[in-house]
Amino acid sequence: TQLLEQSPQFLSIQEGENLTVYCNSSSVFSSLQWYRQEPGEGPVLLVTVVTGGEVKKLKRLTFQFGDARKDSSLHITAAQPGDTGLYLCAGSIMDTGRRALTFGSGTRLQVQP
Amino acid sequence: GAGVSQSPSNKVTEKGKDVELRCDPISGHTALYWYRQRLGQGLEFLIYFQGNSAPDKSGLPSDRFSAERTGESVSTLTIQRTQQEDSAVYLCASSRGLAGVGYEQYFGPGTRLTVT
C-alpha cells in the first residue's frame, strides 16, 4: 500500500506550458517536503510546508499544502527544459509513529525545448 | 563544500555474495538515513540513526539487511546473500535533526547496486 500517491506519474510538455503535480494521502502529515531529483544524483529539497493551507513560492514554482494537511500540489509556470527531473513529495505521517520521511513514487517531468 | 558522499558509486555483484555500502555524512549532522530506490520509483525508507538513540530499523526488508553507524560519522549498509531483487540505487542522507520534524535532508549521489 502506497501511503503517498503522486499524479501524474509521467508528464511531457513543451517549454512555456504550465503544469501541476499532486501528492495525496489518506493520512495527515506533520510536515511535507518536495524534492527534485536528476539522473545519477540524490534528491534536492525544494520546499518544506508545515501549516495547513500554506502556499509557498519559489520563482516559477508554487507549492500548496492542503487545509487538512493530507495533500499538496506543485504548480510550475512557464516550464523550462531545466525543470526536467523527478519530482518527489515526502512527508512525516503523524499516525505511523516514525520520525523518518515517507516518499511518494514521484512524477517524472520532461520539458521539451 | 563537503556534502554527503557514498562509495562505491557502482557495484556489480553475483547473487549470493555479500556487499557493503558506505556513507559519509555531513560533519555535525546527527541524523543519518538509508533509502532504496528501484528504477523509476520513489524512495523506500530502510533505516535511520539519530544521535545515540537506538536506530529505527523498521524499513529493513529482511534480516539480510543490516546497518551500523560509528558515533555521528560513517555508516555502512550491509546486504548479505544478495538477491536479484536487491538491485537498486541505495541513497544515504543526513540532517541536523530528524527530517520528520522538518530538518532538511541532504542526499548523497547513491550507490547503484546490480546483482547478476
Coordinates of N, CA and C in Angstrom, one line a residue:
Chain A
T1 N 0.9 -1.2 0.0 CA 0.0 0.0 0.0 C 0.9 1.2 0.0
Q2 N 0.7 2.1 -1.0 CA 1.4 3.3 -1.1 C 0.8 4.4 -0.2
L3 N 1.5 4.9 0.8 CA 0.9 5.9 1.7 C 0.8 7.3 1.0
L4 N 1.7 7.6 0.1 CA 1.7 8.8 -0.6 C 1.5 8.5 -2.1
E5 N 0.4 9.1 -2.7 CA 0.2 8.9 -4.1 C 0.5 10.1 -4.9
Q6 N 1.3 10.0 -5.9 CA 1.6 11.2 -6.7 C 1.0 11.0 -8.1
S7 N 0.5 12.1 -8.7 CA 0.0 12.1 -10.0 C 0.3 13.4 -10.7
P8 N 0.5 13.3 -12.1 CA 0.6 12.1 -12.8 C 2.0 11.4 -12.6
Q9 N 2.1 10.2 -13.0 CA 3.4 9.5 -12.9 C 4.4 10.1 -13.9
F10 N 3.9 10.5 -15.0 CA 4.8 11.0 -16.1 C 4.1 12.1 -16.8
L11 N 4.9 13.1 -17.1 CA 4.4 14.3 -17.8 C 5.4 14.9 -18.8
S12 N 5.0 15.0 -20.1 CA 5.9 15.5 -21.1 C 5.2 16.7 -21.7
I13 N 5.8 17.9 -21.6 CA 5.2 19.1 -22.0 C 6.2 19.9 -22.8
Q14 N 5.7 21.0 -23.5 CA 6.6 21.9 -24.2 C 7.0 23.0 -23.4
E15 N 8.1 23.6 -23.7 CA 8.6 24.7 -22.9 C 7.6 25.9 -23.0
G16 N 7.4 26.5 -21.8 CA 6.4 27.6 -21.7 C 5.1 27.2 -21.2
E17 N 4.8 25.9 -21.2 CA 3.5 25.5 -20.7 C 3.5 25.5 -19.1
N18 N 2.3 25.5 -18.6 CA 2.1 25.4 -17.1 C 1.8 23.9 -16.8
L19 N 2.0 23.5 -15.6 CA 1.7 22.2 -15.1 C 1.5 22.2 -13.6
T20 N 0.7 21.1 -13.2 CA 0.5 20.9 -11.8 C 0.7 19.4 -11.5
V21 N 1.4 19.1 -10.4 CA 1.5 17.7 -10.0 C 1.0 17.7 -8.5
Y22 N 0.5 16.5 -8.2 CA -0.3 16.3 -7.0 C 0.3 15.2 -6.1
C23 N 0.1 15.4 -4.8 CA 0.6 14.5 -3.8 C -0.6 14.3 -2.8
N24 N -1.0 13.1 -2.7 CA -2.2 12.8 -1.9 C -2.0 11.7 -0.9
S25 N -2.7 11.8 0.2 CA -2.6 10.7 1.2 C -3.9 10.7 2.0
S26 N -4.2 9.5 2.6 CA -5.4 9.5 3.5 C -5.0 9.8 4.9
S27 N -3.7 10.0 5.1 CA -3.2 10.3 6.4 C -2.8 11.8 6.5
V28 N -2.7 12.2 7.7 CA -2.3 13.6 8.0 C -0.8 13.7 8.1
F29 N -0.2 14.7 7.5 CA 1.2 15.0 7.6 C 1.5 16.0 8.7
S30 N 2.6 15.8 9.4 CA 3.0 16.9 10.3 C 3.8 17.9 9.5
S31 N 4.5 17.5 8.5 CA 5.2 18.4 7.5 C 5.3 17.7 6.2
L32 N 5.5 18.4 5.1 CA 5.6 17.8 3.8 C 6.7 18.5 3.1
Q33 N 7.5 17.8 2.3 CA 8.6 18.4 1.6 C 8.5 17.9 0.1
W34 N 8.9 18.8 -0.8 CA 9.1 18.5 -2.2 C 10.5 18.5 -2.6
Y35 N 10.9 17.5 -3.3 CA 12.3 17.3 -3.8 C 12.3 17.2 -5.3
R36 N 13.4 17.6 -5.9 CA 13.6 17.3 -7.4 C 14.9 16.5 -7.5
Q37 N 14.8 15.4 -8.3 CA 16.0 14.5 -8.5 C 16.3 14.4 -9.9
E38 N 17.6 14.6 -10.2 CA 18.1 14.5 -11.6 C 18.8 13.2 -11.7
P39 N 18.9 12.6 -12.9 CA 19.5 11.3 -13.1 C 20.9 11.2 -12.5
G40 N 21.2 10.2 -11.8 CA 22.5 10.0 -11.2 C 22.8 10.8 -10.0
E41 N 21.8 11.5 -9.5 CA 22.0 12.3 -8.3 C 21.0 12.0 -7.2
G42 N 21.3 12.4 -6.0 CA 20.3 12.3 -5.0 C 19.2 13.4 -5.1
P43 N 18.1 13.3 -4.4 CA 17.1 14.3 -4.4 C 17.6 15.6 -3.7
V44 N 17.1 16.7 -4.2 CA 17.4 18.0 -3.6 C 16.2 18.7 -3.1
L45 N 16.2 19.1 -1.9 CA 15.0 19.7 -1.3 C 14.6 21.1 -2.0
L46 N 13.3 21.2 -2.3 CA 12.8 22.4 -2.9 C 12.1 23.3 -1.8
V47 N 11.3 22.6 -1.0 CA 10.5 23.4 -0.1 C 10.0 22.5 1.0
T48 N 9.7 23.1 2.2 CA 9.0 22.4 3.3 C 7.8 23.2 3.6
V49 N 6.6 22.5 3.7 CA 5.4 23.2 4.2 C 4.9 22.5 5.4
V50 N 4.4 23.3 6.3 CA 4.1 22.8 7.7 C 2.6 23.1 8.1
T51 N 2.1 24.3 7.7 CA 0.8 24.7 8.1 C -0.2 24.4 7.1
G52 N -1.4 23.9 7.5 CA -2.5 23.6 6.6 C -2.9 24.9 5.8
G53 N -3.0 24.8 4.5 CA -3.4 26.0 3.7 C -2.2 26.8 3.2
E54 N -1.0 26.4 3.7 CA 0.2 27.2 3.4 C 0.5 27.2 1.9
V55 N 0.9 28.4 1.4 CA 1.3 28.5 0.0 C 2.7 29.1 0.0
K56 N 3.6 28.4 -0.7 CA 5.0 29.0 -0.8 C 5.4 29.1 -2.3
K57 N 6.1 30.1 -2.6 CA 6.5 30.3 -4.0 C 8.0 30.4 -4.0
L58 N 8.6 29.7 -5.0 CA 10.0 29.6 -5.3 C 10.1 29.9 -6.8
K59 N 10.4 31.2 -7.1 CA 10.4 31.6 -8.5 C 9.2 31.2 -9.3
R60 N 9.3 30.3 -10.2 CA 8.1 29.9 -11.0 C 7.4 28.7 -10.4
L61 N 7.8 28.3 -9.3 CA 7.2 27.1 -8.6 C 6.3 27.6 -7.5
T62 N 5.1 27.1 -7.4 CA 4.2 27.4 -6.3 C 3.8 26.1 -5.6
F63 N 3.9 26.0 -4.4 CA 3.6 24.9 -3.6 C 2.4 25.2 -2.7
Q64 N 1.5 24.3 -2.6 CA 0.4 24.5 -1.7 C 0.2 23.3 -0.8
F65 N -0.1 23.5 0.4 CA -0.4 22.4 1.4 C -1.9 22.5 1.7
G66 N -2.6 21.3 1.6 CA -4.0 21.3 1.8 C -4.4 21.7 3.2
D67 N -5.6 22.2 3.3 CA -6.1 22.7 4.6 C -6.0 21.6 5.7
A68 N -6.3 20.4 5.3 CA -6.4 19.2 6.2 C -5.0 18.6 6.4
R69 N -4.0 19.1 5.7 CA -2.6 18.6 5.7 C -2.6 17.1 5.2
K70 N -3.4 16.7 4.3 CA -3.4 15.4 3.7 C -2.9 15.4 2.2
D71 N -2.8 16.6 1.6 CA -2.5 16.7 0.2 C -1.7 17.9 -0.1
S72 N -1.0 17.9 -1.2 CA -0.2 19.0 -1.6 C -0.1 19.1 -3.1
S73 N 0.2 20.2 -3.6 CA 0.4 20.4 -5.1 C 1.6 21.3 -5.4
L74 N 2.1 21.0 -6.5 CA 3.2 21.8 -7.0 C 2.9 22.3 -8.4
H75 N 2.8 23.6 -8.6 CA 2.5 24.2 -9.9 C 3.7 24.9 -10.4
I76 N 4.0 24.6 -11.7 CA 5.1 25.2 -12.4 C 4.6 26.1 -13.5
T77 N 5.0 27.4 -13.5 CA 4.5 28.3 -14.5 C 5.6 28.4 -15.6
A78 N 5.2 28.4 -16.8 CA 6.2 28.6 -17.9 C 7.4 27.7 -17.8
A79 N 7.1 26.4 -17.9 CA 8.1 25.4 -17.6 C 9.3 25.6 -18.6
Q80 N 10.5 25.3 -18.1 CA 11.7 25.3 -18.9 C 12.4 24.0 -18.9
P81 N 13.2 23.7 -20.0 CA 13.9 22.4 -20.0 C 14.7 22.1 -18.7
G82 N 15.2 23.1 -18.0 CA 15.9 22.9 -16.8 C 15.0 22.4 -15.7
D83 N 13.7 22.4 -15.9 CA 12.8 21.9 -14.8 C 12.7 20.4 -15.0
T84 N 13.2 19.8 -16.0 CA 13.1 18.4 -16.2 C 13.7 17.6 -15.0
G85 N 13.0 16.6 -14.6 CA 13.5 15.8 -13.5 C 12.4 15.0 -12.8
L86 N 12.7 14.3 -11.8 CA 11.8 13.5 -11.0 C 11.4 14.3 -9.8
Y87 N 10.1 14.6 -9.6 CA 9.6 15.4 -8.5 C 9.0 14.5 -7.5
L88 N 9.5 14.6 -6.3 CA 9.1 13.7 -5.2 C 8.5 14.5 -4.0
C89 N 7.4 14.0 -3.5 CA 6.9 14.6 -2.3 C 7.2 13.6 -1.2
A90 N 7.4 14.1 0.0 CA 7.8 13.3 1.1 C 7.2 13.9 2.4
G91 N 6.7 13.1 3.3 CA 6.1 13.7 4.5 C 6.3 12.8 5.7
S92 N 6.2 13.5 6.8 CA 6.2 12.8 8.1 C 4.7 12.5 8.4
I93 N 4.3 11.3 8.4 CA 2.9 11.0 8.6 C 2.7 10.7 10.1
M94 N 1.7 11.4 10.6 CA 1.6 11.5 12.1 C 1.2 10.2 12.7
D95 N 0.4 9.4 12.0 CA -0.1 8.2 12.7 C 0.8 6.9 12.5
T96 N 2.0 7.1 11.8 CA 2.9 6.0 11.7 C 3.9 5.9 12.9
G97 N 4.0 6.9 13.6 CA 4.9 6.9 14.7 C 6.4 7.0 14.4
R98 N 6.6 7.1 13.1 CA 8.0 7.0 12.6 C 8.5 8.5 12.4
R99 N 9.7 8.7 12.8 CA 10.3 10.1 12.6 C 11.1 10.2 11.3
A100 N 10.9 9.3 10.4 CA 11.6 9.4 9.1 C 10.5 9.8 8.0
L101 N 11.0 10.2 6.9 CA 10.0 10.6 5.8 C 9.5 9.4 5.0
T102 N 8.3 9.5 4.6 CA 7.7 8.6 3.6 C 7.6 9.3 2.3
F103 N 8.2 8.7 1.3 CA 8.2 9.3 -0.1 C 7.2 8.8 -1.0
G104 N 6.7 9.6 -1.8 CA 5.8 9.2 -2.9 C 6.6 8.6 -4.0
S105 N 5.9 8.0 -5.0 CA 6.6 7.3 -6.1 C 7.1 8.3 -7.2
G106 N 6.7 9.6 -7.1 CA 7.3 10.6 -8.0 C 6.6 10.9 -9.2
T107 N 6.8 12.1 -9.7 CA 6.3 12.5 -11.0 C 7.5 12.8 -11.9
R108 N 7.6 12.1 -13.0 CA 8.7 12.3 -13.9 C 8.3 13.4 -14.9
L109 N 9.0 14.5 -14.9 CA 8.6 15.6 -15.8 C 9.7 15.8 -16.9
Q110 N 9.2 15.9 -18.1 CA 10.1 16.2 -19.2 C 9.6 17.4 -19.9
V111 N 10.5 18.4 -20.0 CA 10.1 19.7 -20.7 C 10.9 19.8 -22.0
Q112 N 10.2 19.7 -23.1 CA 10.8 19.8 -24.4 C 11.1 21.2 -24.9
P113 N 12.2 21.5 -25.4 CA 12.6 22.8 -25.8 C 11.8 23.2 -27.1
Chain B
G1 N 32.0 22.7 -1.1 CA 31.9 22.2 0.3 C 31.6 20.8 0.4
A2 N 31.8 20.2 1.6 CA 31.7 18.7 1.7 C 30.2 18.4 1.9
G3 N 29.7 17.6 1.0 CA 28.4 17.1 1.1 C 28.4 15.7 1.6
V4 N 27.3 15.0 1.4 CA 27.2 13.6 1.7 C 27.9 12.8 0.6
S5 N 28.8 11.9 1.0 CA 29.5 11.1 0.0 C 29.2 9.6 0.2
Q6 N 29.1 8.9 -0.9 CA 28.8 7.4 -0.8 C 29.8 6.7 -1.7
S7 N 30.1 5.5 -1.2 CA 31.0 4.6 -2.0 C 30.6 3.2 -1.9
P8 N 30.8 2.4 -2.9 CA 31.2 2.8 -4.3 C 30.1 3.5 -5.0
S9 N 30.3 4.1 -6.1 CA 29.2 4.7 -6.9 C 28.4 3.6 -7.6
N10 N 29.2 2.6 -8.0 CA 28.5 1.5 -8.7 C 29.1 0.2 -8.2
K11 N 28.2 -0.8 -8.0 CA 28.7 -2.1 -7.5 C 27.9 -3.2 -8.3
V12 N 28.7 -4.1 -8.9 CA 28.0 -5.3 -9.6 C 28.5 -6.5 -8.8
T13 N 27.6 -7.3 -8.4 CA 27.9 -8.5 -7.6 C 27.1 -9.7 -8.1
E14 N 27.6 -10.8 -7.8 CA 26.9 -12.1 -8.1 C 25.9 -12.4 -7.0
K15 N 24.8 -13.0 -7.4 CA 23.8 -13.4 -6.5 C 24.4 -14.3 -5.4
G16 N 24.1 -14.1 -4.2 CA 24.6 -14.9 -3.1 C 25.8 -14.2 -2.3
K17 N 26.4 -13.2 -3.0 CA 27.5 -12.6 -2.3 C 27.1 -11.5 -1.4
D18 N 27.9 -11.1 -0.4 CA 27.6 -10.0 0.5 C 28.2 -8.7 -0.1
V19 N 27.5 -7.6 0.2 CA 28.1 -6.3 -0.2 C 28.0 -5.3 1.0
E20 N 28.9 -4.4 1.0 CA 28.9 -3.3 1.9 C 28.9 -2.0 1.2
L21 N 28.0 -1.1 1.6 CA 27.9 0.2 1.0 C 28.2 1.2 2.1
R22 N 28.9 2.3 1.8 CA 29.4 3.2 2.8 C 28.8 4.6 2.5
C23 N 28.6 5.3 3.6 CA 28.1 6.6 3.6 C 28.8 7.5 4.6
D24 N 29.3 8.6 4.1 CA 30.0 9.7 4.9 C 29.1 10.9 5.0
P25 N 28.5 11.1 6.1 CA 27.5 12.2 6.2 C 28.2 13.6 6.3
I26 N 27.4 14.6 6.3 CA 28.0 16.0 6.5 C 28.4 16.1 8.0
S27 N 29.5 16.6 8.2 CA 30.0 16.7 9.6 C 29.1 17.5 10.5
G28 N 28.8 17.0 11.6 CA 27.9 17.7 12.6 C 26.4 17.3 12.4
H29 N 26.1 16.5 11.4 CA 24.7 16.0 11.3 C 24.5 14.8 12.1
T30 N 23.5 14.9 13.0 CA 23.3 13.8 14.0 C 22.4 12.7 13.4
A31 N 21.6 13.0 12.4 CA 20.7 12.0 11.8 C 21.2 11.5 10.5
L32 N 21.1 10.2 10.3 CA 21.6 9.6 9.0 C 20.5 8.6 8.6
Y33 N 20.2 8.6 7.3 CA 19.1 7.8 6.7 C 19.7 6.9 5.6
W34 N 19.1 5.8 5.4 CA 19.3 5.0 4.2 C 18.0 4.7 3.5
Y35 N 18.0 4.9 2.2 CA 16.8 4.6 1.4 C 17.2 3.7 0.2
R36 N 16.2 3.1 -0.3 CA 16.4 2.3 -1.5 C 15.5 2.9 -2.6
Q37 N 16.0 3.0 -3.8 CA 15.2 3.5 -4.9 C 15.3 2.5 -6.1
R38 N 14.3 1.9 -6.4 CA 14.2 1.0 -7.6 C 14.0 1.9 -8.8
L39 N 14.4 1.3 -9.9 CA 14.3 2.1 -11.2 C 13.0 2.7 -11.4
G40 N 13.0 4.1 -11.6 CA 11.8 4.8 -11.9 C 10.8 5.0 -10.7
Q41 N 11.3 4.6 -9.5 CA 10.4 4.6 -8.4 C 10.8 5.7 -7.4
G42 N 10.0 5.9 -6.4 CA 10.3 6.8 -5.3 C 11.3 6.1 -4.3
L43 N 11.5 6.8 -3.2 CA 12.4 6.3 -2.2 C 11.7 5.4 -1.2
E44 N 12.3 4.3 -0.9 CA 11.8 3.4 0.2 C 12.7 3.5 1.4
F45 N 12.2 3.9 2.5 CA 12.9 4.0 3.7 C 13.4 2.7 4.2
L46 N 14.7 2.6 4.6 CA 15.3 1.4 5.2 C 15.6 1.5 6.7
I47 N 16.4 2.5 7.0 CA 16.8 2.7 8.4 C 17.3 4.1 8.7
Y48 N 17.1 4.5 9.9 CA 17.8 5.8 10.3 C 18.4 5.7 11.6
F49 N 19.4 6.6 11.8 CA 20.2 6.7 13.1 C 20.0 8.2 13.5
Q50 N 19.8 8.3 14.8 CA 19.7 9.7 15.3 C 20.5 9.7 16.6
G51 N 21.7 10.4 16.6 CA 22.5 10.5 17.8 C 22.8 9.2 18.4
N52 N 22.6 9.1 19.7 CA 22.9 7.9 20.5 C 21.6 7.1 20.7
S53 N 20.5 7.5 20.0 CA 19.3 6.7 20.2 C 19.4 5.4 19.4
A54 N 18.6 4.4 19.8 CA 18.5 3.1 19.1 C 18.0 3.4 17.6
P55 N 18.7 2.8 16.6 CA 18.2 3.1 15.3 C 16.8 2.6 15.0
D56 N 16.1 3.3 14.1 CA 14.8 2.8 13.6 C 15.1 1.9 12.4
K57 N 14.9 0.6 12.6 CA 15.2 -0.4 11.6 C 13.9 -0.9 10.9
S58 N 12.8 -0.2 11.1 CA 11.5 -0.7 10.7 C 11.4 -0.9 9.2
G59 N 12.2 -0.2 8.4 CA 12.1 -0.3 7.0 C 13.0 -1.4 6.3
L60 N 13.8 -2.0 7.1 CA 14.7 -3.1 6.5 C 13.8 -4.2 6.0
P61 N 14.0 -4.6 4.7 CA 13.1 -5.6 4.1 C 13.3 -7.0 4.6
S62 N 14.4 -7.4 5.1 CA 14.7 -8.7 5.5 C 15.9 -8.7 6.5
D63 N 16.1 -9.8 7.1 CA 17.3 -9.9 8.0 C 18.6 -10.0 7.3
R64 N 18.5 -10.0 6.0 CA 19.8 -10.0 5.2 C 20.4 -8.6 5.2
F65 N 19.6 -7.6 5.5 CA 20.0 -6.2 5.5 C 20.3 -5.8 7.0
S66 N 21.4 -5.1 7.1 CA 21.8 -4.5 8.4 C 22.6 -3.2 8.2
A67 N 22.7 -2.4 9.2 CA 23.5 -1.2 9.0 C 24.0 -0.8 10.4
E68 N 25.2 -0.2 10.3 CA 25.9 0.3 11.5 C 26.3 1.8 11.3
R69 N 26.4 2.4 12.4 CA 27.0 3.8 12.3 C 27.9 4.0 13.5
T70 N 29.0 4.5 13.2 CA 30.0 4.8 14.3 C 29.8 6.2 14.8
G71 N 29.3 6.4 16.0 CA 29.1 7.7 16.5 C 28.2 8.5 15.6
E72 N 28.6 9.7 15.3 CA 27.9 10.5 14.4 C 28.6 10.7 13.1
S73 N 29.3 9.6 12.7 CA 30.1 9.7 11.4 C 29.6 8.6 10.5
V74 N 30.6 7.9 9.9 CA 30.4 6.9 8.8 C 29.3 5.9 9.2
S75 N 28.6 5.5 8.1 CA 27.6 4.4 8.3 C 27.9 3.4 7.1
T76 N 27.6 2.2 7.5 CA 27.8 1.1 6.5 C 26.5 0.3 6.4
L77 N 26.0 0.1 5.2 CA 24.8 -0.8 5.0 C 25.3 -2.1 4.4
T78 N 25.0 -3.2 5.0 CA 25.4 -4.5 4.6 C 24.3 -5.3 4.1
I79 N 24.4 -5.9 2.9 CA 23.4 -6.8 2.4 C 24.1 -8.2 2.2
Q80 N 23.6 -9.1 3.0 CA 24.1 -10.5 2.9 C 23.3 -11.3 1.9
R81 N 24.1 -12.2 1.3 CA 23.4 -13.2 0.3 C 22.5 -12.5 -0.6
T82 N 23.1 -11.6 -1.4 CA 22.3 -10.7 -2.3 C 21.4 -11.5 -3.2
Q83 N 20.3 -10.9 -3.5 CA 19.3 -11.5 -4.5 C 19.1 -10.5 -5.6
Q84 N 18.6 -10.9 -6.7 CA 18.4 -10.0 -7.8 C 17.5 -8.9 -7.5
E85 N 16.5 -9.1 -6.6 CA 15.5 -8.1 -6.3 C 16.2 -7.0 -5.4
D86 N 17.4 -7.2 -5.0 CA 18.1 -6.2 -4.2 C 18.7 -5.1 -5.2
S87 N 18.7 -5.4 -6.5 CA 19.3 -4.4 -7.4 C 18.5 -3.1 -7.3
A88 N 19.2 -2.0 -7.1 CA 18.5 -0.7 -6.9 C 19.6 0.3 -6.7
V89 N 19.2 1.6 -6.5 CA 20.2 2.6 -6.1 C 19.9 2.8 -4.6
Y90 N 21.0 2.8 -3.8 CA 20.9 2.9 -2.3 C 21.4 4.3 -2.0
L91 N 20.5 5.1 -1.4 CA 20.8 6.5 -1.2 C 20.9 6.7 0.3
C92 N 21.9 7.5 0.7 CA 22.1 7.9 2.1 C 21.8 9.4 2.2
A93 N 21.3 9.8 3.3 CA 21.0 11.2 3.6 C 21.4 11.5 5.0
S94 N 21.8 12.8 5.3 CA 22.0 13.2 6.7 C 21.3 14.5 6.9
S95 N 21.0 14.8 8.2 CA 20.4 16.1 8.5 C 20.8 16.5 9.9
R96 N 20.6 17.7 10.3 CA 21.0 18.2 11.6 C 20.1 17.6 12.7
G97 N 18.9 17.3 12.3 CA 18.0 16.7 13.3 C 17.0 15.8 12.4
L98 N 16.0 15.3 13.1 CA 15.1 14.4 12.4 C 14.3 15.1 11.3
A99 N 14.4 14.5 10.1 CA 13.7 15.0 9.0 C 12.2 15.1 9.2
G100 N 11.7 14.2 10.0 CA 10.3 14.1 10.3 C 9.7 15.3 11.1
V101 N 10.6 16.1 11.7 CA 10.2 17.3 12.3 C 10.6 18.5 11.6
G102 N 11.0 18.4 10.3 CA 11.2 19.5 9.4 C 12.7 19.8 9.0
Y103 N 13.7 19.1 9.6 CA 15.0 19.4 9.2 C 15.3 18.9 7.8
E104 N 16.1 19.7 7.0 CA 16.4 19.3 5.7 C 17.3 18.1 5.6
Q105 N 17.0 17.2 4.7 CA 17.9 16.1 4.5 C 18.8 16.4 3.3
Y106 N 20.0 16.1 3.4 CA 21.0 16.3 2.3 C 21.4 14.9 1.8
F107 N 21.1 14.6 0.5 CA 21.4 13.3 0.0 C 22.7 13.2 -0.7
G108 N 23.3 12.0 -0.6 CA 24.4 11.6 -1.4 C 24.0 11.2 -2.8
P109 N 24.9 10.9 -3.7 CA 24.6 10.6 -5.1 C 24.1 9.1 -5.2
G110 N 24.3 8.3 -4.2 CA 23.8 7.0 -4.2 C 24.8 6.0 -4.7
T111 N 24.6 4.7 -4.4 CA 25.3 3.6 -4.9 C 24.4 2.7 -5.7
R112 N 24.7 2.6 -7.0 CA 23.9 1.7 -7.9 C 24.4 0.3 -7.7
L113 N 23.5 -0.6 -7.2 CA 23.8 -2.0 -7.0 C 23.1 -2.8 -8.0
T114 N 23.9 -3.7 -8.7 CA 23.4 -4.6 -9.6 C 23.8 -6.0 -9.2
V115 N 22.8 -6.8 -9.0 CA 23.0 -8.2 -8.7 C 22.7 -9.1 -9.9
T116 N 23.7 -9.8 -10.3 CA 23.6 -10.6 -11.5 C 23.3 -12.1 -11.2

